[in-house]
Every structure is written in C-alpha cells, then in structure tokens.
C-alpha cells in the first residue's frame, strides 16, 4: 500500500513530524537560552518554541473537534507562522563565517568599542 494514500499512515507521519518539530524547537530553545544573544534573537527563540507548543495544542484541538474548517485553517496558518519563525531563528543563531569573524576581530582592534 502507498504510505501517502493510507489514512492511518498519513496520521502517523503527521504525528511523528509534530513531535519531532516540538522536540527540535524546545531543544534549540534550551540550548541557546543561556547564551548571550542579541535581544531579537532571544525573542525569536522564545517565539519559535512557544509557537511550536501552540501548534501542537491547536493540532490536538483540531482532531478532537473532528477538523472544523476554522480550526483546520488556523492549524495551516500556524504551520506557516512556525515555519517563518523557524527560518528567522535559524538565520539569527547561525555562526558567522570565519572570514567575517576575522574581519570583525580586525575592526575591533582598529576601533575598539568602549
């Protein structure tokens, strides 16, 4: 049977993806929360983790209510919001390229910040 046409398999894949996403978002939040990051990066980390929890809650509510249109649409919008926050968080927390690090170190030596 096709795993993408079997309703039970699709539900299973969706739940595995949901749990994986929740664990990843929570893990990234826990990993980076102790680091000194700019305020906007900390806000993005917090928002991403919170949105992942909200998305899981919304997904469970949607299923328990037999997928009404308003909850299904909100779950879709939540997925888009979570994806956008995740991309922004990954961009904000990625390490700088080594060439940029060297340039910043040189700039600090030439014009130290007080």
GROMACS .gro file of C-alpha atoms in nm:
model
  114
    1UNK     CA    1   0.000   0.000   0.000
    2UNK     CA    2   0.104   0.359  -0.055
    3UNK     CA    3   0.204   0.529   0.270
    4UNK     CA    4   0.084   0.866   0.142
    5UNK     CA    5  -0.265   0.745   0.049
    6UNK     CA    6  -0.333   0.531   0.355
    7UNK     CA    7  -0.520   0.748   0.607
    8UNK     CA    8  -0.370   0.578   0.913
    9UNK     CA    9  -0.017   0.614   0.774
   10UNK     CA   10  -0.073   0.981   0.695
   11UNK     CA   11  -0.195   1.042   1.052
   12UNK     CA   12   0.107   0.857   1.189
   13UNK     CA   13   0.351   1.059   0.975
   14UNK     CA   14   0.182   1.383   1.076
   15UNK     CA   15   0.211   1.298   1.446
   16UNK     CA   16   0.576   1.191   1.414
   17UNK     CA   17   0.653   1.519   1.235
   18UNK     CA   18   0.468   1.715   1.504
   19UNK     CA   19   0.656   1.551   1.790
   20UNK     CA   20   0.990   1.586   1.606
   21UNK     CA   21   0.925   1.955   1.541
   22UNK     CA   22   0.823   2.016   1.902
   23UNK     CA   23   1.134   1.840   2.034
   24UNK     CA   24   1.361   2.027   1.794
   25UNK     CA   25   1.212   2.368   1.877
   26UNK     CA   26   1.228   2.300   2.250
   27UNK     CA   27   1.582   2.164   2.222
   28UNK     CA   28   1.704   2.469   2.030
   29UNK     CA   29   1.540   2.696   2.286
   30UNK     CA   30   1.701   2.513   2.579
   31UNK     CA   31   2.041   2.506   2.405
   32UNK     CA   32   2.054   2.874   2.317
   33UNK     CA   33   1.868   3.034   2.609
   34UNK     CA   34   2.184   3.055   2.825
   35UNK     CA   35   2.395   3.215   2.552
   36UNK     CA   36   2.446   3.586   2.518
   37UNK     CA   37   2.250   3.670   2.207
   38UNK     CA   38   2.101   3.995   2.080
   39UNK     CA   39   1.754   4.066   2.217
   40UNK     CA   40   1.583   3.999   1.884
   41UNK     CA   41   1.745   3.652   1.865
   42UNK     CA   42   1.626   3.566   2.214
   43UNK     CA   43   1.277   3.686   2.123
   44UNK     CA   44   1.279   3.469   1.809
   45UNK     CA   45   1.392   3.164   2.007
   46UNK     CA   46   1.114   3.216   2.260
   47UNK     CA   47   0.852   3.280   1.992
   48UNK     CA   48   0.954   2.970   1.794
   49UNK     CA   49   0.933   2.743   2.097
   50UNK     CA   50   0.602   2.895   2.208
   51UNK     CA   51   0.456   2.866   1.857
   52UNK     CA   52   0.560   2.500   1.836
   53UNK     CA   53   0.372   2.428   2.159
   54UNK     CA   54   0.071   2.627   2.036
   55UNK     CA   55   0.076   2.442   1.705
   56UNK     CA   56   0.072   2.103   1.875
   57UNK     CA   57  -0.214   2.215   2.100
   58UNK     CA   58  -0.403   2.350   1.802
   59UNK     CA   59  -0.348   2.025   1.612
   60UNK     CA   60  -0.482   1.818   1.900
   61UNK     CA   61  -0.783   2.051   1.936
   62UNK     CA   62  -0.848   2.025   1.564
   63UNK     CA   63  -0.854   1.645   1.576
   64UNK     CA   64  -1.067   1.627   1.890
   65UNK     CA   65  -1.329   1.853   1.727
   66UNK     CA   66  -1.337   1.644   1.405
   67UNK     CA   67  -1.149   1.904   1.198
   68UNK     CA   68  -1.386   2.203   1.173
   69UNK     CA   69  -1.286   2.445   0.898
   70UNK     CA   70  -1.192   2.730   1.131
   71UNK     CA   71  -0.955   2.512   1.337
   72UNK     CA   72  -0.811   2.343   1.029
   73UNK     CA   73  -0.742   2.683   0.873
   74UNK     CA   74  -0.588   2.810   1.196
   75UNK     CA   75  -0.366   2.499   1.207
   76UNK     CA   76  -0.250   2.570   0.850
   77UNK     CA   77  -0.179   2.935   0.936
   78UNK     CA   78   0.005   2.818   1.248
   79UNK     CA   79   0.223   2.592   1.035
   80UNK     CA   80   0.319   2.885   0.813
   81UNK     CA   81   0.391   3.102   1.117
   82UNK     CA   82   0.603   2.830   1.278
   83UNK     CA   83   0.799   2.776   0.956
   84UNK     CA   84   0.865   3.150   0.923
   85UNK     CA   85   0.976   3.181   1.285
   86UNK     CA   86   1.199   2.874   1.247
   87UNK     CA   87   1.373   3.016   0.940
   88UNK     CA   88   1.426   3.351   1.113
   89UNK     CA   89   1.559   3.177   1.426
   90UNK     CA   90   1.800   2.959   1.229
   91UNK     CA   91   1.926   3.263   1.038
   92UNK     CA   92   1.969   3.462   1.360
   93UNK     CA   93   2.155   3.190   1.552
   94UNK     CA   94   2.381   3.057   1.276
   95UNK     CA   95   2.755   3.106   1.332
   96UNK     CA   96   2.931   3.375   1.134
   97UNK     CA   97   3.159   3.262   0.852
   98UNK     CA   98   3.524   3.253   0.957
   99UNK     CA   99   3.616   3.531   0.711
  100UNK     CA  100   3.356   3.761   0.869
  101UNK     CA  101   3.480   3.672   1.218
  102UNK     CA  102   3.834   3.769   1.118
  103UNK     CA  103   3.706   4.097   0.974
  104UNK     CA  104   3.514   4.178   1.292
  105UNK     CA  105   3.818   4.097   1.508
  106UNK     CA  106   4.034   4.326   1.293
  107UNK     CA  107   3.774   4.604   1.314
  108UNK     CA  108   3.766   4.575   1.694
  109UNK     CA  109   4.143   4.608   1.714
  110UNK     CA  110   4.146   4.913   1.487
  111UNK     CA  111   3.849   5.084   1.654
  112UNK     CA  112   3.781   4.926   1.996
  113UNK     CA  113   3.429   4.955   2.132
  114UNK     CA  114   3.409   5.116   2.477
   0.00000   0.00000   0.00000
